[in-house]
């Protein structure tokens, strides 16, 4: 990667200019874990294992092929789906407050950065020594980083194509600068609480003893609001849910008929989570990787959990990972929160 100027550690901004060859080099140095693309057989085996389980399930990662990502973008713009616009309102309104709480000039890491959309709202206020977007989707990430670099030429940007759980190697000149992980979008809600603690422990290791975490967390609220958010009138969430079956067909040669599965989404009040399922509209059989699966009428496949927390319940979870609650910001209707934790 071409870094021009003195290192940030020396007190001056380094400008990282991304060229095509930088991109190629960085791509080549991608961490091994992200380079290992699951083979068709491994995908079939994973789907088979989920469907052989007593509670049939499919990993929500299968929502996100190109079409699924477009559908998710559409979801974020729906009237019923409040999380994205509410988080944007909080980031816009409290950017300076957030910077005051977190401090400026840290190395800002964003796992699953995608299009780097939300960080734009914070970059001027946080003035990071370096912004490190991390995403498995290499081409998309580098295109987004290049665009961001042109909008914020004074902020060094160091994209890393890697899995969210990978250990990230940063340039030596960033050693000793406090790290802050930015994890917006309430993606943490798609983990079970045990998985969330595991992820937060990984964050804790990444930030070391003097770093922080700024995370978007969706809040518990009137179930009617939640049920609407995941059952939009236009049927975009239903199409998003069914699309995982089309994606699995493409990846494994399976023969799901997505139209023969109904979209089911509801708020489970005792578990504080939205559950999304696909429900078979009749008896049917599907072949995946040479194995046949029979579905009874109304039999369900679990496709996603989306856990909702209170500020306090999430702070307790984070404490299990060694993260201490410092400050939080919510919108006026208390729909969504942005929460700041430090390692010590
Ligand atoms: C990505 N994640 C935070 C979304 C959510 O709300 O749990 C995924 C989603 N599923 C249905 N609608 C949106």
Short mmCIF file of C-alpha atoms and ligand atoms in Angstrom, two decimals:
data_model
loop_
_atom_site.label_atom_id
_atom_site.label_comp_id
_atom_site.label_asym_id
_atom_site.label_seq_id
_atom_site.Cartn_x
_atom_site.Cartn_y
_atom_site.Cartn_z
CA UNK A 1 0.00 0.00 0.00
CA UNK A 2 1.29 3.46 -0.81
CA UNK A 3 1.47 5.64 2.24
CA UNK A 4 2.76 9.13 1.54
CA UNK A 5 3.92 11.53 4.21
CA UNK A 6 5.03 10.89 7.76
CA UNK A 7 3.39 8.24 9.82
CA UNK A 8 0.37 9.20 11.93
CA UNK A 9 2.42 8.25 15.02
CA UNK A 10 4.69 11.16 14.24
CA UNK A 11 1.81 13.53 14.57
CA UNK A 12 1.06 14.25 10.93
CA UNK A 13 -1.58 12.83 8.71
CA UNK A 14 -0.46 10.13 6.32
CA UNK A 15 -2.37 10.10 3.06
CA UNK A 16 -3.04 6.68 1.69
CA UNK A 17 -3.71 6.90 -2.02
CA UNK A 18 -5.40 3.80 -3.33
CA UNK A 19 -4.36 2.90 -6.84
CA UNK A 20 -5.38 -0.19 -8.81
CA UNK A 21 -2.07 -1.84 -8.05
CA UNK A 22 -2.45 -1.10 -4.34
CA UNK A 23 -5.80 -2.78 -4.55
CA UNK A 24 -4.31 -5.82 -6.25
CA UNK A 25 -1.53 -6.03 -3.65
CA UNK A 26 -3.90 -5.68 -0.75
CA UNK A 27 -6.18 -8.27 -2.27
CA UNK A 28 -3.27 -10.66 -2.55
CA UNK A 29 -2.42 -10.19 1.10
CA UNK A 30 -5.92 -10.97 2.21
CA UNK A 31 -5.95 -13.11 5.31
CA UNK A 32 -6.14 -16.83 4.69
CA UNK A 33 -9.46 -17.23 6.46
CA UNK A 34 -11.23 -14.99 3.97
CA UNK A 35 -9.47 -16.52 0.98
CA UNK A 36 -10.90 -19.93 1.74
CA UNK A 37 -14.15 -19.88 -0.20
CA UNK A 38 -16.44 -22.66 0.85
CA UNK A 39 -16.77 -25.25 -1.91
CA UNK A 40 -20.18 -26.28 -3.27
CA UNK A 41 -19.86 -29.55 -1.32
CA UNK A 42 -19.13 -27.74 1.91
CA UNK A 43 -22.14 -25.49 1.34
CA UNK A 44 -24.38 -28.49 0.61
CA UNK A 45 -23.08 -30.17 3.77
CA UNK A 46 -23.84 -27.06 5.84
CA UNK A 47 -27.37 -26.77 4.47
CA UNK A 48 -27.98 -30.50 4.94
CA UNK A 49 -26.81 -30.34 8.54
CA UNK A 50 -29.17 -27.42 9.25
CA UNK A 51 -32.11 -29.26 7.69
CA UNK A 52 -31.28 -32.54 9.45
CA UNK A 53 -31.36 -30.76 12.82
CA UNK A 54 -34.40 -31.18 15.04
CA UNK A 55 -35.22 -27.48 14.63
CA UNK A 56 -34.58 -27.01 10.92
CA UNK A 57 -32.54 -23.89 10.16
CA UNK A 58 -30.54 -22.10 7.45
CA UNK A 59 -27.70 -19.69 8.27
CA UNK A 60 -28.82 -16.09 7.53
CA UNK A 61 -25.59 -15.48 5.60
CA UNK A 62 -27.36 -17.15 2.65
CA UNK A 63 -29.66 -14.10 2.33
CA UNK A 64 -26.81 -12.04 0.96
CA UNK A 65 -26.09 -12.84 -2.67
CA UNK A 66 -26.15 -9.84 -5.02
CA UNK A 67 -29.94 -9.81 -5.29
CA UNK A 68 -30.35 -10.38 -1.54
CA UNK A 69 -28.05 -7.42 -0.81
CA UNK A 70 -30.18 -5.26 -3.13
CA UNK A 71 -33.31 -6.43 -1.32
CA UNK A 72 -31.71 -5.60 2.02
CA UNK A 73 -30.93 -2.09 0.73
CA UNK A 74 -34.61 -1.76 -0.21
CA UNK A 75 -35.63 -2.93 3.28
CA UNK A 76 -33.55 -0.18 4.85
CA UNK A 77 -35.62 2.39 2.94
CA UNK A 78 -39.03 1.02 3.89
CA UNK A 79 -41.32 3.15 6.06
CA UNK A 80 -41.88 0.18 8.39
CA UNK A 81 -38.16 -0.55 8.85
CA UNK A 82 -37.06 2.10 11.35
CA UNK A 83 -33.52 0.87 12.37
CA UNK A 84 -31.44 2.29 9.52
CA UNK A 85 -32.91 5.78 9.35
CA UNK A 86 -33.04 6.01 13.15
CA UNK A 87 -29.38 5.07 13.52
CA UNK A 88 -28.50 7.65 10.85
CA UNK A 89 -30.46 10.28 12.79
CA UNK A 90 -28.53 9.43 15.97
CA UNK A 91 -25.15 9.50 14.21
CA UNK A 92 -25.93 12.81 12.54
CA UNK A 93 -27.30 14.46 15.64
CA UNK A 94 -24.67 13.26 18.11
CA UNK A 95 -21.48 13.04 16.00
CA UNK A 96 -19.72 15.76 18.04
CA UNK A 97 -20.90 14.32 21.37
CA UNK A 98 -19.71 10.89 20.30
CA UNK A 99 -16.30 12.28 19.36
CA UNK A 100 -16.06 14.03 22.73
CA UNK A 101 -16.81 10.75 24.52
CA UNK A 102 -14.59 8.49 22.43
CA UNK A 103 -11.75 10.91 21.80
CA UNK A 104 -10.35 11.75 18.38
CA UNK A 105 -7.44 10.43 16.39
CA UNK A 106 -7.87 6.71 17.02
CA UNK A 107 -7.47 3.90 14.49
CA UNK A 108 -11.08 3.33 13.51
CA UNK A 109 -11.88 -0.25 12.46
CA UNK A 110 -15.22 -1.21 10.94
CA UNK A 111 -15.94 -4.94 10.53
CA UNK A 112 -18.44 -5.70 7.76
CA UNK A 113 -18.06 -2.14 6.46
CA UNK A 114 -19.73 -2.83 3.08
CA UNK A 115 -20.32 0.50 1.35
CA UNK A 116 -18.84 2.47 4.31
CA UNK A 117 -22.04 4.55 4.32
CA UNK A 118 -22.55 5.29 8.01
CA UNK A 119 -18.96 6.10 8.88
CA UNK A 120 -19.19 9.15 6.58
CA UNK A 121 -21.36 10.72 9.28
CA UNK A 122 -18.56 10.40 11.86
CA UNK A 123 -15.29 10.83 10.00
CA UNK A 124 -14.98 14.61 10.31
CA UNK A 125 -15.88 14.58 14.00
CA UNK A 126 -13.69 11.58 14.91
CA UNK A 127 -10.73 12.61 12.73
CA UNK A 128 -9.25 9.10 12.91
CA UNK A 129 -5.51 8.52 12.47
CA UNK A 130 -6.62 5.86 10.00
CA UNK A 131 -9.93 4.33 8.97
CA UNK A 132 -9.80 0.54 8.43
CA UNK A 133 -12.92 -0.85 6.73
CA UNK A 134 -12.99 -4.67 6.86
CA UNK A 135 -15.20 -6.78 4.62
CA UNK A 136 -15.19 -10.22 3.05
CA UNK A 137 -16.43 -8.84 -0.28
CA UNK A 138 -13.08 -7.63 -1.61
CA UNK A 139 -14.02 -5.86 -4.86
CA UNK A 140 -16.95 -4.06 -3.30
CA UNK A 141 -14.85 -3.01 -0.29
CA UNK A 142 -11.99 -1.58 -2.35
CA UNK A 143 -14.36 0.31 -4.64
CA UNK A 144 -16.12 1.78 -1.58
CA UNK A 145 -12.78 2.66 0.06
CA UNK A 146 -11.57 4.36 -3.09
CA UNK A 147 -14.75 6.45 -3.29
CA UNK A 148 -14.48 7.35 0.40
CA UNK A 149 -10.83 8.32 -0.05
CA UNK A 150 -11.82 10.77 -2.78
CA UNK A 151 -14.42 12.34 -0.45
CA UNK A 152 -12.06 12.46 2.57
CA UNK A 153 -8.59 12.91 1.05
CA UNK A 154 -7.12 14.00 4.40
CA UNK A 155 -8.06 10.77 6.22
CA UNK A 156 -5.83 7.72 5.67
CA UNK A 157 -7.89 4.70 4.63
CA UNK A 158 -6.59 1.15 4.84
CA UNK A 159 -9.16 -1.39 3.59
CA UNK A 160 -8.70 -5.02 4.65
CA UNK A 161 -10.49 -7.82 2.82
CA UNK A 162 -11.10 -10.32 5.59
CA UNK A 163 -13.61 -12.22 7.63
CA UNK A 164 -15.04 -10.29 10.58
CA UNK A 165 -13.50 -12.72 13.06
CA UNK A 166 -10.01 -12.61 11.52
CA UNK A 167 -7.08 -11.10 13.40
CA UNK A 168 -6.27 -7.94 11.49
CA UNK A 169 -2.62 -7.02 10.83
CA UNK A 170 -2.24 -3.24 10.70
CA UNK A 171 0.72 -1.26 9.31
CA UNK A 172 3.49 -0.80 11.92
CA UNK A 173 3.08 2.96 11.87
CA UNK A 174 -0.30 2.55 13.57
CA UNK A 175 1.18 0.67 16.54
CA UNK A 176 0.43 2.32 19.86
CA UNK A 177 -2.52 4.38 18.62
CA UNK A 178 -5.76 3.54 20.48
CA UNK A 179 -8.16 1.50 18.39
CA UNK A 180 -11.89 1.92 18.17
CA UNK A 181 -14.20 -0.62 16.55
CA UNK A 182 -17.31 0.84 14.89
CA UNK A 183 -20.06 -1.74 14.43
CA UNK A 184 -23.29 -0.03 13.33
CA UNK A 185 -26.44 -1.54 11.86
CA UNK A 186 -27.59 -3.71 14.81
CA UNK A 187 -26.00 -6.72 13.11
CA UNK A 188 -25.07 -7.84 16.64
CA UNK A 189 -28.78 -8.67 17.02
CA UNK A 190 -28.47 -11.38 14.38
CA UNK A 191 -26.16 -13.33 16.70
CA UNK A 192 -27.52 -15.39 19.56
CA UNK A 193 -26.46 -13.86 22.90
CA UNK A 194 -23.73 -16.52 23.22
CA UNK A 195 -22.44 -15.76 19.71
CA UNK A 196 -22.63 -12.04 20.47
CA UNK A 197 -20.40 -12.48 23.54
CA UNK A 198 -17.93 -14.47 21.41
CA UNK A 199 -17.87 -11.66 18.82
CA UNK A 200 -17.48 -9.00 21.53
CA UNK A 201 -14.55 -10.97 23.02
CA UNK A 202 -12.93 -10.85 19.59
CA UNK A 203 -13.50 -7.08 19.54
CA UNK A 204 -11.98 -6.82 23.03
CA UNK A 205 -8.84 -8.64 21.84
CA UNK A 206 -8.66 -6.42 18.73
CA UNK A 207 -8.87 -3.12 20.62
CA UNK A 208 -6.40 -4.08 23.38
CA UNK A 209 -6.43 -2.43 26.80
CA UNK A 210 -6.87 1.19 25.70
CA UNK A 211 -9.44 0.87 22.90
CA UNK A 212 -13.19 1.24 22.53
CA UNK A 213 -16.27 -0.04 20.75
CA UNK A 214 -19.06 2.07 19.26
CA UNK A 215 -21.95 -0.21 18.39
CA UNK A 216 -25.50 0.14 17.04
CA UNK A 217 -28.01 -1.88 19.06
CA UNK A 218 -31.72 -2.16 18.30
CA UNK A 219 -33.94 -1.69 21.37
CA UNK A 220 -36.88 -3.59 22.83
CA UNK A 221 -40.12 -1.76 22.05
CA UNK A 222 -43.82 -2.15 21.32
CA UNK A 223 -44.08 -5.54 19.54
CA UNK A 224 -46.49 -3.98 17.02
CA UNK A 225 -43.65 -1.76 15.69
CA UNK A 226 -41.33 -4.77 15.48
CA UNK A 227 -43.86 -7.02 13.78
CA UNK A 228 -44.51 -4.36 11.12
CA UNK A 229 -40.80 -3.80 10.52
CA UNK A 230 -40.33 -7.44 9.52
CA UNK A 231 -43.68 -7.83 7.68
CA UNK A 232 -43.69 -4.84 5.35
CA UNK A 233 -46.73 -4.26 3.18
CA UNK A 234 -44.74 -4.31 -0.07
CA UNK A 235 -43.40 -7.81 0.68
CA UNK A 236 -39.72 -6.87 0.36
CA UNK A 237 -38.77 -8.71 3.58
CA UNK A 238 -40.70 -11.76 2.35
CA UNK A 239 -38.74 -11.70 -0.93
CA UNK A 240 -35.49 -11.24 1.06
CA UNK A 241 -36.36 -14.25 3.24
CA UNK A 242 -37.26 -16.50 0.27
CA UNK A 243 -34.19 -15.38 -1.66
CA UNK A 244 -31.97 -17.54 0.56
CA UNK A 245 -33.58 -20.58 -1.10
CA UNK A 246 -32.84 -19.26 -4.61
CA UNK A 247 -29.28 -18.53 -3.52
CA UNK A 248 -28.89 -22.07 -2.13
CA UNK A 249 -30.24 -23.46 -5.43
CA UNK A 250 -27.59 -21.48 -7.33
CA UNK A 251 -24.77 -22.47 -4.96
CA UNK A 252 -25.57 -26.17 -4.63
CA UNK A 253 -27.90 -27.16 -7.49
CA UNK A 254 -30.72 -27.78 -4.97
CA UNK A 255 -34.32 -27.61 -6.23
CA UNK A 256 -36.16 -25.44 -3.69
CA UNK A 257 -39.24 -23.72 -5.11
CA UNK A 258 -39.13 -20.47 -3.08
CA UNK A 259 -42.74 -19.66 -3.97
CA UNK A 260 -43.86 -22.76 -2.07
CA UNK A 261 -42.52 -21.35 1.22
CA UNK A 262 -44.38 -18.64 3.14
CA UNK A 263 -42.55 -15.78 4.87
CA UNK A 264 -43.18 -15.85 8.63
CA UNK A 265 -41.79 -13.19 10.97
CA UNK A 266 -42.89 -12.46 14.53
CA UNK A 267 -41.60 -11.01 17.77
CA UNK A 268 -40.97 -13.66 20.42
CA UNK A 269 -41.55 -11.58 23.55
CA UNK A 270 -40.06 -13.98 26.07
CA UNK A 271 -36.81 -14.32 24.09
CA UNK A 272 -36.75 -10.65 23.02
CA UNK A 273 -36.16 -11.51 19.38
CA UNK A 274 -37.71 -11.35 15.96
CA UNK A 275 -37.77 -14.82 14.41
CA UNK A 276 -37.94 -15.26 10.66
CA UNK A 277 -38.98 -18.61 9.24
CA UNK A 278 -39.92 -20.09 5.87
CA UNK A 279 -43.04 -22.25 6.08
CA UNK A 280 -43.80 -24.99 3.58
CA UNK A 281 -47.19 -24.32 1.93
CA UNK A 282 -47.84 -28.08 1.42
CA UNK A 283 -46.11 -31.46 1.62
CA UNK A 284 -43.07 -31.35 -0.61
CA UNK A 285 -39.58 -32.79 -1.11
CA UNK A 286 -36.39 -30.93 -1.93
CA UNK A 287 -33.08 -32.48 -3.06
CA UNK A 288 -29.86 -30.84 -1.81
CA UNK A 289 -26.46 -32.35 -2.62
CA UNK A 290 -28.09 -35.69 -3.45
CA UNK A 291 -30.05 -35.91 -0.18
CA UNK A 292 -33.83 -35.63 -0.22
CA UNK A 293 -35.66 -33.64 2.47
CA UNK A 294 -39.40 -34.06 3.07
CA UNK A 295 -41.38 -31.12 4.36
CA UNK A 296 -44.81 -31.48 5.94
CA UNK A 297 -47.44 -28.85 5.29
CA UNK A 298 -46.71 -25.81 7.54
CA UNK A 299 -43.30 -27.15 8.56
CA UNK A 300 -40.87 -24.31 9.19
CA UNK A 301 -37.21 -23.56 8.56
CA UNK A 302 -35.71 -20.93 10.88
CA UNK A 303 -33.77 -18.37 8.80
CA UNK A 304 -32.96 -15.51 11.19
CA UNK A 305 -33.05 -14.20 14.73
CA UNK A 306 -32.91 -10.48 15.35
CA UNK A 307 -32.44 -9.90 19.09
CA UNK A 308 -33.61 -6.67 20.69
CA UNK A 309 -31.96 -5.38 23.87
CA UNK A 310 -32.37 -2.69 26.50
CA UNK A 311 -29.39 -0.43 27.05
CA UNK A 312 -28.85 -2.28 30.35
CA UNK A 313 -29.24 -5.82 29.01
CA UNK A 314 -26.74 -5.12 26.24
CA UNK A 315 -24.28 -3.58 28.73
CA UNK A 316 -24.49 -6.81 30.77
CA UNK A 317 -23.74 -8.88 27.68
CA UNK A 318 -20.77 -6.67 26.79
CA UNK A 319 -19.48 -6.92 30.37
CA UNK A 320 -19.18 -10.69 29.87
CA UNK A 321 -16.70 -9.88 27.12
CA UNK A 322 -14.72 -7.46 29.29
CA UNK A 323 -16.24 -4.29 27.84
CA UNK A 324 -17.38 -1.47 30.12
CA UNK A 325 -20.39 0.72 29.26
CA UNK A 326 -19.42 4.38 29.03
CA UNK A 327 -22.11 6.35 27.18
CA UNK A 328 -25.06 5.76 24.92
CA UNK A 329 -27.22 7.82 22.60
CA UNK A 330 -30.81 7.10 21.58
CA UNK A 331 -33.39 8.75 19.33
CA UNK A 332 -36.35 10.67 20.77
CA UNK A 333 -38.67 7.63 20.50
CA UNK A 334 -36.08 5.28 22.06
CA UNK A 335 -36.23 2.91 19.12
CA UNK A 336 -32.50 2.45 18.59
CA UNK A 337 -29.26 3.02 20.47
CA UNK A 338 -25.64 3.73 19.78
CA UNK A 339 -23.54 2.49 22.70
CA UNK A 340 -19.92 3.20 23.60
CA UNK A 341 -17.76 0.75 25.55
CA UNK A 342 -14.15 0.77 26.58
CA UNK A 343 -11.83 -2.07 27.46
CA UNK A 344 -10.84 -0.58 30.80
C1 LIG B 1 -28.88 -7.02 9.08
N1 LIG B 1 -29.84 -7.08 10.20
C2 LIG B 1 -29.49 -6.13 11.24
C3 LIG B 1 -31.25 -6.98 9.79
C4 LIG B 1 -32.17 -7.07 11.03
O1 LIG B 1 -33.02 -6.19 11.18
O2 LIG B 1 -31.99 -7.97 11.84
C5 LIG B 1 -31.61 -8.08 8.80
C6 LIG B 1 -33.07 -8.05 8.41
N2 LIG B 1 -33.83 -9.09 8.36
C7 LIG B 1 -35.04 -8.73 7.97
N3 LIG B 1 -35.06 -7.44 7.81
C8 LIG B 1 -33.81 -6.97 8.06
#
